[in-house]
Amino acid sequence: MSAELAMLAVAVVTALACALPGTVLVLRRLALVSDAISHAILPGIVLAFFLTHDLNSPLLLIAAAGTGLLTVVLIETVSRSGLVGEDAAIGLVFSALFSLGVILVSRGAKGVHLDVDAVLLGQLALVPFDELVVAGHAVGPKALWSMGVILLANLALVVVAFKELKLAILDAPHAAMLGFSPAVLHYAVMALTSVTAVGAFQAVGSILVVALMVAPPATAYLVSRRFSAMLVASAAFAVTATLAGAAAAFAADVSIAGAMATAAGVQFALVFLLAPRRGLLWQARRRYRQRLEFAGRMLVVHLAHHEGRAEAAVESRPDALHRHLKWSHPFAQRVIRYAAASRLVHVAGPLLELTAEGRRLAHRLIAEGPPRPRV
Amino acid sequence: MLELLRDHTLQVVAAGAGVLGLTAGALGSFAVLRRQSLLGDALSHAALPGIVLAFLLTGSKAPLTLMLGAAAAGWLGTVAVGAVVRRSRLPYDSALGMLLSVFFGFGLVLLTVLAKRPDAAQAGLKTFLFGQAAALLRRDVATMAVLAAITLLLLLAAWKELKLLACDAPFGESLGLAMGRAEALLRVLLVVAIVIGLQTVGVVLMAAMLVAPAVAARQWTGRLGPMVALAGALGAAGGVAGAVLSSMVPRLPTGPTVVLILSVAVATSLVLAPHRGLLWRWLRQRRTRRAPHLDPLLMHLYALSLQHPDDPEHGHRLGVLRTMSPREVDVPAALEALAARGLAQRVGEGLWAPTWLGRREAEKALQREENADVR
C-alpha cells in the first residue's frame, strides 16, 4: 500500500466512524459535547500513556472512553444542579479536564513523545509508517485496523439499536414509557463517541474529530427527512469531504486534517446554498416566484377594473402600472412578461388586454374578496 | 517569594494574565447569562485563520495587526452562524460546532502554507494556538491593557442596554431600545476579549476564562452590577495567581494553571455560596426532611396562642399538645427542638408557648398557604 493510499484509507474510515455517532449527537443537540469529549479525554490518554508508554495500547482507548463518560456525567451533574446552564457546564468541565491534561503532559512527559500539538492537530502523515505486524507480515497501518474496529462497533450499535435510537432521539420520555432505556442508550452513544474520538485523535487531531462528527451530519440534516436517510447521507458527505480535502491537501501540500475540515465546511456551505427546496437559492427563487405570482394577480384585477371603460386607454398602458401599483419600471416589465407567459394578458399595441383566462381569474379573485384571516 | 515578585518577566506575565482575567470575567458574565457560553469557545477557534491571514497579508507580527485579523474572522464567523441558524433548521449548537472546527481547520491549512515560506518568520504564531504567557512582551501587555480599557469603557457606556439584553431582551425591545445593536456590540466586545486572551491562554482554554469567573460570581450575588465586578475581580485574581504559581513551579504552564485555579473557585462557589450553594441547599433540605412534624406542632402552638390575644406567651399544657399531635410524635423532644431554633419557649413546668419569632414564622407559613390557595 502506498503511503498516500494508506493515509486516504485511514482518513475515510475515520470519517465514516465519526459520522455515525455524530448524526445522533447533532439530532440530540449535543454537537458541542463532541468538542468537550475530544478535548477532555486528554488527561485519560496521558495517564494511560504514563502507565503503558505505548500510544497504541488498548488501555488508552479504555482510559479515554472512561474519561469521556466522566466528562458527560460531570457536565450533566453540573447542569442538573440548576445553578449553571448546560452551555456553561460544558465549557467549565472540558477546559478543567483539558488543563489537567496539559499540565500532566508538561510535568510528566519528560523524554517521552507526547505533545499537545499532536493531540490537537493529529499527524495523519505519520500514520502509514506505523504498521501492524502479524506473524512477521506487515498487514497495513495500525490506525487503519483500530479505526476499522471502531467503525464496526459504531455500525453495530446503529444497526442493532436503530429503532431504539430513533425513538430516543424523537421522543425520549415516550421511549422510557414504552420500557426502553434512553439513559443506557445515551451512555452507550457517549462511550462510543469517546472511543471514536480517541481513536481518531492520533490520525486527525481532536479539532478535526469535531469537524468530522458535526459537519457531515449537519450537511445531511439539510437534505434528509428520515433518520435512516440522514445516516446514509452523513456517511456519504463524510467520504466526499475526506476525498476532496485529501486531494486538495496532496495537490497544495498543506495540512491534510485542516484541508479535510475545510472541505467539510465548504461542502456544507454549498449544500446550504444549493440544496433542492431548502437551500438559500431555492428559498430566494421561491420567494421571487410568489412575489411575481401575486403581482400577476394584482395586474389582472387592475385591468379587469378598468376594462371596457373610458379610462382603460390610460390605465391599461404598461407605464400606468408604475404610478398606480407603485411598481418600478423593470419590475412592471417582468410582471407583464410573466402574465403574458401564463396567458393571463396579451399585449395589444400600446395597451394590455386580458385574455379569457385572465378575465376569469380576475373575476374569481374579485368575487372572493380579500383573503380572510384564518381562525 | 518577594524577590520573585520583583522579577520583571513575572510582572509582565502577571499583568497580562490579570488584564485578561478582568476583561474576560466581566464580558463572560453577559455570555453566561445569555446562555451563549460556548460562543466564546467557537469564536476563539475561529480567530486562528484570521490571525494567520493577517500575518500572510501584512508580514507583520504586531499584536494589533494579528488582533484585527482575529476580530475580522470572529465577526465573519458569527455572521455565518447567524445566517445558518436563521435560514435553515440546523440547531445553534451544531452551527457553532461547525464554525469552530471548520475555521480552525482552515487556520491549520494556512499555517502549513506559512511554514513553507522560506523566511521562517511564522515562528511565534503557534503561541496563539496554545498560548504562551511566558512569551508575553511588555508591548503586548500594553496593547492588551489599552484594548481592555476601551472594552470596559464601552461596556459601561452601553450598560443599560446590555443589562436588558442579558436579563430580559423582549422587554428591552418593547421599550424601544435597539436590542439587535446591543447584541452586535456584545459580540464585538467578546471578540476583543478573546483576542486579548489568545496569546496568553490559547484557543482552547479561552472558553474557560470567559465562563468560569462568571459562573463563580453568579453564585454570590443575584445582581448584575456586583456580578460583573466580582467576575472581573475573580478573573484578574485567578490570572495573577496562576502566573505567580507557574513561575514558582518548574514546567507548569501558565494558561492551564490559571484555568485550574478558576475551576477550583467555581467548584468552591457552587458548593459553599450562601443561598444558592449546594451545601446550603442540602442543609435546608435535611432540616425540613428530618423534622417534618415540627411545623404542625408550631402551628398548634400558634393556634393556641390566638386564644389569648392579650397574652400571646400564655403557657399551654403538654397534654393538650399531645392530644393535638399524632401519636408517633415525641412531643417533648419536638418542643425542645423548636426551642433550640428559638421558635418555642418553656414558660413553666410542663407549660409551653410560642416565642415572638415562632409566631412570626407561623404567620408567614399561613400567608404562604393562602397564596398557594389563591393560585
PDB file of N, CA, C and O in Angstrom, chain B residues 28-70:
ATOM      1  N   GLY B  28     -17.629  37.819  30.090  1.00  0.00           N
ATOM      2  CA  GLY B  28     -18.165  36.467  30.169  1.00  0.00           C
ATOM      3  C   GLY B  28     -19.476  36.432  30.937  1.00  0.00           C
ATOM      4  O   GLY B  28     -20.345  35.608  30.648  1.00  0.00           O
ATOM      5  N   SER B  29     -19.650  37.341  31.909  1.00  0.00           N
ATOM      6  CA  SER B  29     -20.897  37.375  32.665  1.00  0.00           C
ATOM      7  C   SER B  29     -22.090  37.481  31.726  1.00  0.00           C
ATOM      8  O   SER B  29     -23.096  36.790  31.907  1.00  0.00           O
ATOM      9  N   PHE B  30     -21.964  38.344  30.722  1.00  0.00           N
ATOM     10  CA  PHE B  30     -23.086  38.520  29.798  1.00  0.00           C
ATOM     11  C   PHE B  30     -23.290  37.269  28.946  1.00  0.00           C
ATOM     12  O   PHE B  30     -24.422  36.849  28.707  1.00  0.00           O
ATOM     13  N   ALA B  31     -22.168  36.683  28.500  1.00  0.00           N
ATOM     14  CA  ALA B  31     -22.282  35.473  27.678  1.00  0.00           C
ATOM     15  C   ALA B  31     -22.960  34.361  28.474  1.00  0.00           C
ATOM     16  O   ALA B  31     -23.842  33.668  27.965  1.00  0.00           O
ATOM     17  N   VAL B  32     -22.571  34.206  29.750  1.00  0.00           N
ATOM     18  CA  VAL B  32     -23.146  33.137  30.566  1.00  0.00           C
ATOM     19  C   VAL B  32     -24.629  33.394  30.811  1.00  0.00           C
ATOM     20  O   VAL B  32     -25.461  32.501  30.675  1.00  0.00           O
ATOM     21  N   LEU B  33     -24.989  34.629  31.129  1.00  0.00           N
ATOM     22  CA  LEU B  33     -26.391  34.928  31.411  1.00  0.00           C
ATOM     23  C   LEU B  33     -27.248  34.746  30.164  1.00  0.00           C
ATOM     24  O   LEU B  33     -28.416  34.385  30.252  1.00  0.00           O
ATOM     25  N   ARG B  34     -26.654  35.025  29.001  1.00  0.00           N
ATOM     26  CA  ARG B  34     -27.418  34.841  27.762  1.00  0.00           C
ATOM     27  C   ARG B  34     -27.354  33.407  27.255  1.00  0.00           C
ATOM     28  O   ARG B  34     -27.856  33.104  26.187  1.00  0.00           O
ATOM     29  N   ARG B  35     -26.744  32.525  28.050  1.00  0.00           N
ATOM     30  CA  ARG B  35     -26.601  31.110  27.696  1.00  0.00           C
ATOM     31  C   ARG B  35     -25.855  30.958  26.383  1.00  0.00           C
ATOM     32  O   ARG B  35     -26.211  30.151  25.530  1.00  0.00           O
ATOM     33  N   GLN B  36     -24.843  31.778  26.204  1.00  0.00           N
ATOM     34  CA  GLN B  36     -24.026  31.687  24.999  1.00  0.00           C
ATOM     35  C   GLN B  36     -22.579  31.454  25.375  1.00  0.00           C
ATOM     36  O   GLN B  36     -21.670  31.972  24.734  1.00  0.00           O
ATOM     37  N   SER B  37     -22.369  30.671  26.429  1.00  0.00           N
ATOM     38  CA  SER B  37     -21.004  30.479  26.924  1.00  0.00           C
ATOM     39  C   SER B  37     -20.094  29.927  25.845  1.00  0.00           C
ATOM     40  O   SER B  37     -18.916  30.268  25.784  1.00  0.00           O
ATOM     41  N   LEU B  38     -20.624  29.052  25.003  1.00  0.00           N
ATOM     42  CA  LEU B  38     -19.743  28.363  24.065  1.00  0.00           C
ATOM     43  C   LEU B  38     -19.498  29.175  22.806  1.00  0.00           C
ATOM     44  O   LEU B  38     -18.665  28.809  21.984  1.00  0.00           O
ATOM     45  N   LEU B  39     -20.215  30.317  22.677  1.00  0.00           N
ATOM     46  CA  LEU B  39     -19.905  31.215  21.569  1.00  0.00           C
ATOM     47  C   LEU B  39     -18.450  31.657  21.682  1.00  0.00           C
ATOM     48  O   LEU B  39     -17.727  31.745  20.685  1.00  0.00           O
ATOM     49  N   GLY B  40     -18.009  31.889  22.917  1.00  0.00           N
ATOM     50  CA  GLY B  40     -16.619  32.289  23.139  1.00  0.00           C
ATOM     51  C   GLY B  40     -15.648  31.229  22.659  1.00  0.00           C
ATOM     52  O   GLY B  40     -14.636  31.530  22.022  1.00  0.00           O
ATOM     53  N   ASP B  41     -15.981  29.977  22.966  1.00  0.00           N
ATOM     54  CA  ASP B  41     -15.129  28.868  22.535  1.00  0.00           C
ATOM     55  C   ASP B  41     -15.043  28.844  21.009  1.00  0.00           C
ATOM     56  O   ASP B  41     -13.959  28.768  20.430  1.00  0.00           O
ATOM     57  N   ALA B  42     -16.209  28.939  20.360  1.00  0.00           N
ATOM     58  CA  ALA B  42     -16.238  28.889  18.899  1.00  0.00           C
ATOM     59  C   ALA B  42     -15.467  30.066  18.306  1.00  0.00           C
ATOM     60  O   ALA B  42     -14.668  29.909  17.381  1.00  0.00           O
ATOM     61  N   LEU B  43     -15.687  31.262  18.879  1.00  0.00           N
ATOM     62  CA  LEU B  43     -15.034  32.451  18.323  1.00  0.00           C
ATOM     63  C   LEU B  43     -13.521  32.381  18.481  1.00  0.00           C
ATOM     64  O   LEU B  43     -12.778  32.817  17.601  1.00  0.00           O
ATOM     65  N   SER B  44     -13.061  31.798  19.601  1.00  0.00           N
ATOM     66  CA  SER B  44     -11.611  31.770  19.779  1.00  0.00           C
ATOM     67  C   SER B  44     -10.969  30.802  18.789  1.00  0.00           C
ATOM     68  O   SER B  44      -9.864  31.050  18.307  1.00  0.00           O
ATOM     69  N   HIS B  45     -11.669  29.698  18.464  1.00  0.00           N
ATOM     70  CA  HIS B  45     -11.126  28.810  17.434  1.00  0.00           C
ATOM     71  C   HIS B  45     -11.192  29.484  16.069  1.00  0.00           C
ATOM     72  O   HIS B  45     -10.289  29.348  15.250  1.00  0.00           O
ATOM     73  N   ALA B  46     -12.282  30.198  15.852  1.00  0.00           N
ATOM     74  CA  ALA B  46     -12.482  30.824  14.547  1.00  0.00           C
ATOM     75  C   ALA B  46     -11.468  31.923  14.290  1.00  0.00           C
ATOM     76  O   ALA B  46     -11.239  32.310  13.146  1.00  0.00           O
ATOM     77  N   ALA B  47     -10.835  32.427  15.348  1.00  0.00           N
ATOM     78  CA  ALA B  47      -9.896  33.534  15.186  1.00  0.00           C
ATOM     79  C   ALA B  47      -8.606  33.105  14.480  1.00  0.00           C
ATOM     80  O   ALA B  47      -7.931  33.923  13.861  1.00  0.00           O
ATOM     81  N   LEU B  48      -8.289  31.802  14.570  1.00  0.00           N
ATOM     82  CA  LEU B  48      -6.991  31.348  14.052  1.00  0.00           C
ATOM     83  C   LEU B  48      -6.731  31.720  12.584  1.00  0.00           C
ATOM     84  O   LEU B  48      -5.701  32.322  12.272  1.00  0.00           O
ATOM     85  N   PRO B  49      -7.663  31.379  11.658  1.00  0.00           N
ATOM     86  CA  PRO B  49      -7.370  31.751  10.263  1.00  0.00           C
ATOM     87  C   PRO B  49      -7.201  33.248  10.098  1.00  0.00           C
ATOM     88  O   PRO B  49      -6.380  33.691   9.274  1.00  0.00           O
ATOM     89  N   GLY B  50      -7.947  34.039  10.875  1.00  0.00           N
ATOM     90  CA  GLY B  50      -7.812  35.492  10.781  1.00  0.00           C
ATOM     91  C   GLY B  50      -6.413  35.942  11.139  1.00  0.00           C
ATOM     92  O   GLY B  50      -5.814  36.779  10.461  1.00  0.00           O
ATOM     93  N   ILE B  51      -5.883  35.326  12.213  1.00  0.00           N
ATOM     94  CA  ILE B  51      -4.538  35.697  12.659  1.00  0.00           C
ATOM     95  C   ILE B  51      -3.506  35.354  11.586  1.00  0.00           C
ATOM     96  O   ILE B  51      -2.669  36.179  11.203  1.00  0.00           O
ATOM     97  N   VAL B  52      -3.595  34.113  11.069  1.00  0.00           N
ATOM     98  CA  VAL B  52      -2.600  33.685  10.088  1.00  0.00           C
ATOM     99  C   VAL B  52      -2.720  34.517   8.815  1.00  0.00           C
ATOM    100  O   VAL B  52      -1.710  34.935   8.226  1.00  0.00           O
ATOM    101  N   LEU B  53      -3.966  34.759   8.402  1.00  0.00           N
ATOM    102  CA  LEU B  53      -4.183  35.520   7.172  1.00  0.00           C
ATOM    103  C   LEU B  53      -3.653  36.945   7.321  1.00  0.00           C
ATOM    104  O   LEU B  53      -3.016  37.484   6.403  1.00  0.00           O
ATOM    105  N   ALA B  54      -3.895  37.529   8.498  1.00  0.00           N
ATOM    106  CA  ALA B  54      -3.385  38.885   8.738  1.00  0.00           C
ATOM    107  C   ALA B  54      -1.873  38.907   8.594  1.00  0.00           C
ATOM    108  O   ALA B  54      -1.301  39.818   7.990  1.00  0.00           O
ATOM    109  N   PHE B  55      -1.234  37.858   9.119  1.00  0.00           N
ATOM    110  CA  PHE B  55       0.225  37.809   9.012  1.00  0.00           C
ATOM    111  C   PHE B  55       0.656  37.591   7.564  1.00  0.00           C
ATOM    112  O   PHE B  55       1.598  38.213   7.073  1.00  0.00           O
ATOM    113  N   LEU B  56      -0.059  36.687   6.854  1.00  0.00           N
ATOM    114  CA  LEU B  56       0.281  36.408   5.454  1.00  0.00           C
ATOM    115  C   LEU B  56       0.164  37.676   4.608  1.00  0.00           C
ATOM    116  O   LEU B  56       0.963  37.911   3.706  1.00  0.00           O
ATOM    117  N   LEU B  57      -0.844  38.476   4.897  1.00  0.00           N
ATOM    118  CA  LEU B  57      -1.105  39.645   4.061  1.00  0.00           C
ATOM    119  C   LEU B  57      -0.164  40.785   4.387  1.00  0.00           C
ATOM    120  O   LEU B  57       0.304  41.492   3.492  1.00  0.00           O
ATOM    121  N   THR B  58       0.118  40.992   5.659  1.00  0.00           N
ATOM    122  CA  THR B  58       0.895  42.177   6.032  1.00  0.00           C
ATOM    123  C   THR B  58       2.349  41.847   6.337  1.00  0.00           C
ATOM    124  O   THR B  58       3.195  42.730   6.310  1.00  0.00           O
ATOM    125  N   GLY B  59       2.639  40.581   6.682  1.00  0.00           N
ATOM    126  CA  GLY B  59       4.000  40.237   7.045  1.00  0.00           C
ATOM    127  C   GLY B  59       4.398  40.801   8.393  1.00  0.00           C
ATOM    128  O   GLY B  59       5.559  40.749   8.785  1.00  0.00           O
ATOM    129  N   SER B  60       3.410  41.330   9.124  1.00  0.00           N
ATOM    130  CA  SER B  60       3.734  41.947  10.406  1.00  0.00           C
ATOM    131  C   SER B  60       3.226  41.083  11.549  1.00  0.00           C
ATOM    132  O   SER B  60       2.177  40.456  11.459  1.00  0.00           O
ATOM    133  N   LYS B  61       4.003  41.020  12.612  1.00  0.00           N
ATOM    134  CA  LYS B  61       3.567  40.254  13.768  1.00  0.00           C
ATOM    135  C   LYS B  61       3.144  41.178  14.906  1.00  0.00           C
ATOM    136  O   LYS B  61       3.033  40.749  16.053  1.00  0.00           O
ATOM    137  N   ALA B  62       2.929  42.453  14.575  1.00  0.00           N
ATOM    138  CA  ALA B  62       2.492  43.393  15.604  1.00  0.00           C
ATOM    139  C   ALA B  62       1.175  42.905  16.187  1.00  0.00           C
ATOM    140  O   ALA B  62       0.290  42.488  15.437  1.00  0.00           O
ATOM    141  N   PRO B  63       1.041  42.950  17.496  1.00  0.00           N
ATOM    142  CA  PRO B  63      -0.165  42.397  18.117  1.00  0.00           C
ATOM    143  C   PRO B  63      -1.443  42.981  17.527  1.00  0.00           C
ATOM    144  O   PRO B  63      -2.403  42.258  17.288  1.00  0.00           O
ATOM    145  N   LEU B  64      -1.428  44.300  17.239  1.00  0.00           N
ATOM    146  CA  LEU B  64      -2.671  44.923  16.793  1.00  0.00           C
ATOM    147  C   LEU B  64      -3.113  44.368  15.445  1.00  0.00           C
ATOM    148  O   LEU B  64      -4.292  44.117  15.209  1.00  0.00           O
ATOM    149  N   THR B  65      -2.151  44.127  14.536  1.00  0.00           N
ATOM    150  CA  THR B  65      -2.479  43.568  13.223  1.00  0.00           C
ATOM    151  C   THR B  65      -3.131  42.205  13.385  1.00  0.00           C
ATOM    152  O   THR B  65      -4.201  41.928  12.828  1.00  0.00           O
ATOM    153  N   LEU B  66      -2.467  41.346  14.169  1.00  0.00           N
ATOM    154  CA  LEU B  66      -2.990  39.996  14.348  1.00  0.00           C
ATOM    155  C   LEU B  66      -4.365  40.046  15.015  1.00  0.00           C
ATOM    156  O   LEU B  66      -5.264  39.285  14.676  1.00  0.00           O
ATOM    157  N   MET B  67      -4.516  40.961  15.973  1.00  0.00           N
ATOM    158  CA  MET B  67      -5.800  41.069  16.662  1.00  0.00           C
ATOM    159  C   MET B  67      -6.901  41.485  15.709  1.00  0.00           C
ATOM    160  O   MET B  67      -8.021  40.984  15.784  1.00  0.00           O
ATOM    161  N   LEU B  68      -6.554  42.418  14.776  1.00  0.00           N
ATOM    162  CA  LEU B  68      -7.571  42.839  13.806  1.00  0.00           C
ATOM    163  C   LEU B  68      -7.986  41.648  12.952  1.00  0.00           C
ATOM    164  O   LEU B  68      -9.169  41.451  12.667  1.00  0.00           O
ATOM    165  N   GLY B  69      -6.998  40.839  12.542  1.00  0.00           N
ATOM    166  CA  GLY B  69      -7.317  39.652  11.756  1.00  0.00           C
ATOM    167  C   GLY B  69      -8.235  38.728  12.525  1.00  0.00           C
ATOM    168  O   GLY B  69      -9.247  38.250  11.995  1.00  0.00           O
ATOM    169  N   ALA B  70      -7.898  38.481  13.793  1.00  0.00           N
ATOM    170  CA  ALA B  70      -8.714  37.595  14.619  1.00  0.00           C
ATOM    171  C   ALA B  70     -10.128  38.136  14.758  1.00  0.00           C
ATOM    172  O   ALA B  70     -11.116  37.395  14.658  1.00  0.00           O
TER     173      ALA B  70
END
